[in-house]
Amino acid sequence: NNSTGALSQLSGLITGLLMLIVLGLLTSVFKMLPLFALAAIVLNSVFALIAYDEAIKLFRVKKVDFLLWTVAFIGTLFLGVLLGLSMAVGLSLVIVIY
């Protein structure tokens, strides 16, 4: 919705309703898709969530914050959300204390 320029919350409601209708009516079609096609759809959606520009800005402005961003990103990617963010918070506490 944000990438298409939607400005109101009504657009989110309409998108949600359309998704429910599509998933309800086309479930049998999605069942036939190979897993790698579904993985490609998920990855395409996830790439938009990664803030590369923010990482570049952090690298230029403050290297310690870039390090925290990197630890949180890589930790979350390979170890899961809870452990990855816990590592970043722990590293942040160590940086603040020392």
Short mmCIF file of C-alpha atoms in Angstrom, two decimals:
data_model
loop_
_atom_site.label_atom_id
_atom_site.label_comp_id
_atom_site.label_asym_id
_atom_site.label_seq_id
_atom_site.Cartn_x
_atom_site.Cartn_y
_atom_site.Cartn_z
CA ASN A 1 0.00 0.00 0.00
CA ASN A 2 2.74 2.46 0.87
CA SER A 3 4.60 1.87 -2.37
CA THR A 4 1.46 2.56 -4.41
CA GLY A 5 0.81 5.88 -2.71
CA ALA A 6 -2.22 4.92 -0.61
CA LEU A 7 -2.94 7.58 1.99
CA SER A 8 -5.84 6.35 4.07
CA GLN A 9 -6.53 3.39 6.30
CA LEU A 10 -9.39 2.42 4.03
CA SER A 11 -6.84 1.20 1.49
CA GLY A 12 -5.47 -1.23 4.08
CA LEU A 13 -8.96 -2.52 4.76
CA ILE A 14 -9.64 -3.00 1.05
CA THR A 15 -6.31 -4.76 0.56
CA GLY A 16 -7.01 -7.07 3.50
CA LEU A 17 -10.46 -7.94 2.17
CA LEU A 18 -9.08 -8.63 -1.30
CA MET A 19 -6.41 -10.89 0.17
CA LEU A 20 -9.03 -12.84 2.12
CA ILE A 21 -11.16 -13.27 -1.00
CA VAL A 22 -8.20 -14.32 -3.16
CA LEU A 23 -6.88 -16.77 -0.57
CA GLY A 24 -10.36 -18.16 -0.04
CA LEU A 25 -11.07 -18.68 -3.73
CA LEU A 26 -7.63 -19.56 -5.06
CA THR A 27 -6.26 -21.80 -2.32
CA SER A 28 -6.30 -24.80 -4.65
CA VAL A 29 -4.14 -22.91 -7.15
CA PHE A 30 -1.60 -21.95 -4.47
CA LYS A 31 -1.50 -25.57 -3.32
CA MET A 32 -0.15 -26.57 -6.74
CA LEU A 33 2.72 -24.05 -6.66
CA PRO A 34 6.16 -25.47 -5.99
CA LEU A 35 7.78 -24.46 -2.71
CA PHE A 36 10.53 -22.48 -4.43
CA ALA A 37 7.89 -20.28 -6.12
CA LEU A 38 6.30 -19.57 -2.74
CA ALA A 39 9.76 -18.87 -1.31
CA ALA A 40 10.43 -16.39 -4.12
CA ILE A 41 7.19 -14.57 -3.30
CA VAL A 42 8.13 -14.37 0.39
CA LEU A 43 11.68 -13.19 -0.37
CA ASN A 44 10.38 -10.54 -2.74
CA SER A 45 8.18 -9.20 0.04
CA VAL A 46 10.95 -9.34 2.65
CA PHE A 47 13.53 -7.46 0.57
CA ALA A 48 11.35 -4.35 0.75
CA LEU A 49 11.52 -4.49 4.56
CA ILE A 50 15.33 -4.32 4.79
CA ALA A 51 16.52 -0.75 5.30
CA TYR A 52 19.75 -0.74 3.29
CA ASP A 53 19.75 3.05 3.05
CA GLU A 54 19.54 3.28 6.83
CA ALA A 55 22.56 1.00 7.19
CA ILE A 56 24.57 3.14 4.77
CA LYS A 57 23.58 6.28 6.65
CA LEU A 58 24.56 4.69 9.97
CA PHE A 59 27.91 3.61 8.52
CA ARG A 60 28.64 7.19 7.47
CA VAL A 61 27.40 8.85 10.66
CA LYS A 62 28.16 6.49 13.56
CA LYS A 63 30.04 3.23 13.17
CA VAL A 64 28.91 1.85 16.55
CA ASP A 65 25.25 2.14 15.58
CA PHE A 66 26.06 0.47 12.27
CA LEU A 67 27.64 -2.39 14.23
CA LEU A 68 24.47 -2.73 16.33
CA TRP A 69 22.32 -2.70 13.17
CA THR A 70 24.51 -5.38 11.62
CA VAL A 71 24.45 -7.59 14.72
CA ALA A 72 20.66 -7.28 14.95
CA PHE A 73 20.21 -7.99 11.22
CA ILE A 74 22.55 -10.97 10.99
CA GLY A 75 21.49 -12.36 14.38
CA THR A 76 17.81 -12.14 13.47
CA LEU A 77 18.45 -13.62 10.04
CA PHE A 78 20.38 -16.68 11.24
CA LEU A 79 19.32 -17.19 14.86
CA GLY A 80 15.71 -15.98 14.97
CA VAL A 81 14.04 -12.80 16.13
CA LEU A 82 14.31 -13.26 19.87
CA LEU A 83 17.94 -14.34 19.99
CA GLY A 84 19.08 -11.88 17.32
CA LEU A 85 17.51 -8.88 19.01
CA SER A 86 18.70 -10.10 22.41
CA MET A 87 22.25 -10.15 21.07
CA ALA A 88 21.87 -6.60 19.76
CA VAL A 89 20.41 -5.37 23.05
CA GLY A 90 23.19 -7.11 25.00
CA LEU A 91 25.85 -5.55 22.78
CA SER A 92 24.18 -2.17 23.17
CA LEU A 93 24.30 -2.50 26.95
CA VAL A 94 27.96 -3.46 26.81
CA ILE A 95 28.71 -0.43 24.63
CA VAL A 96 26.81 1.93 26.94
CA ILE A 97 28.40 0.55 30.11
CA TYR A 98 31.96 0.60 28.74
#
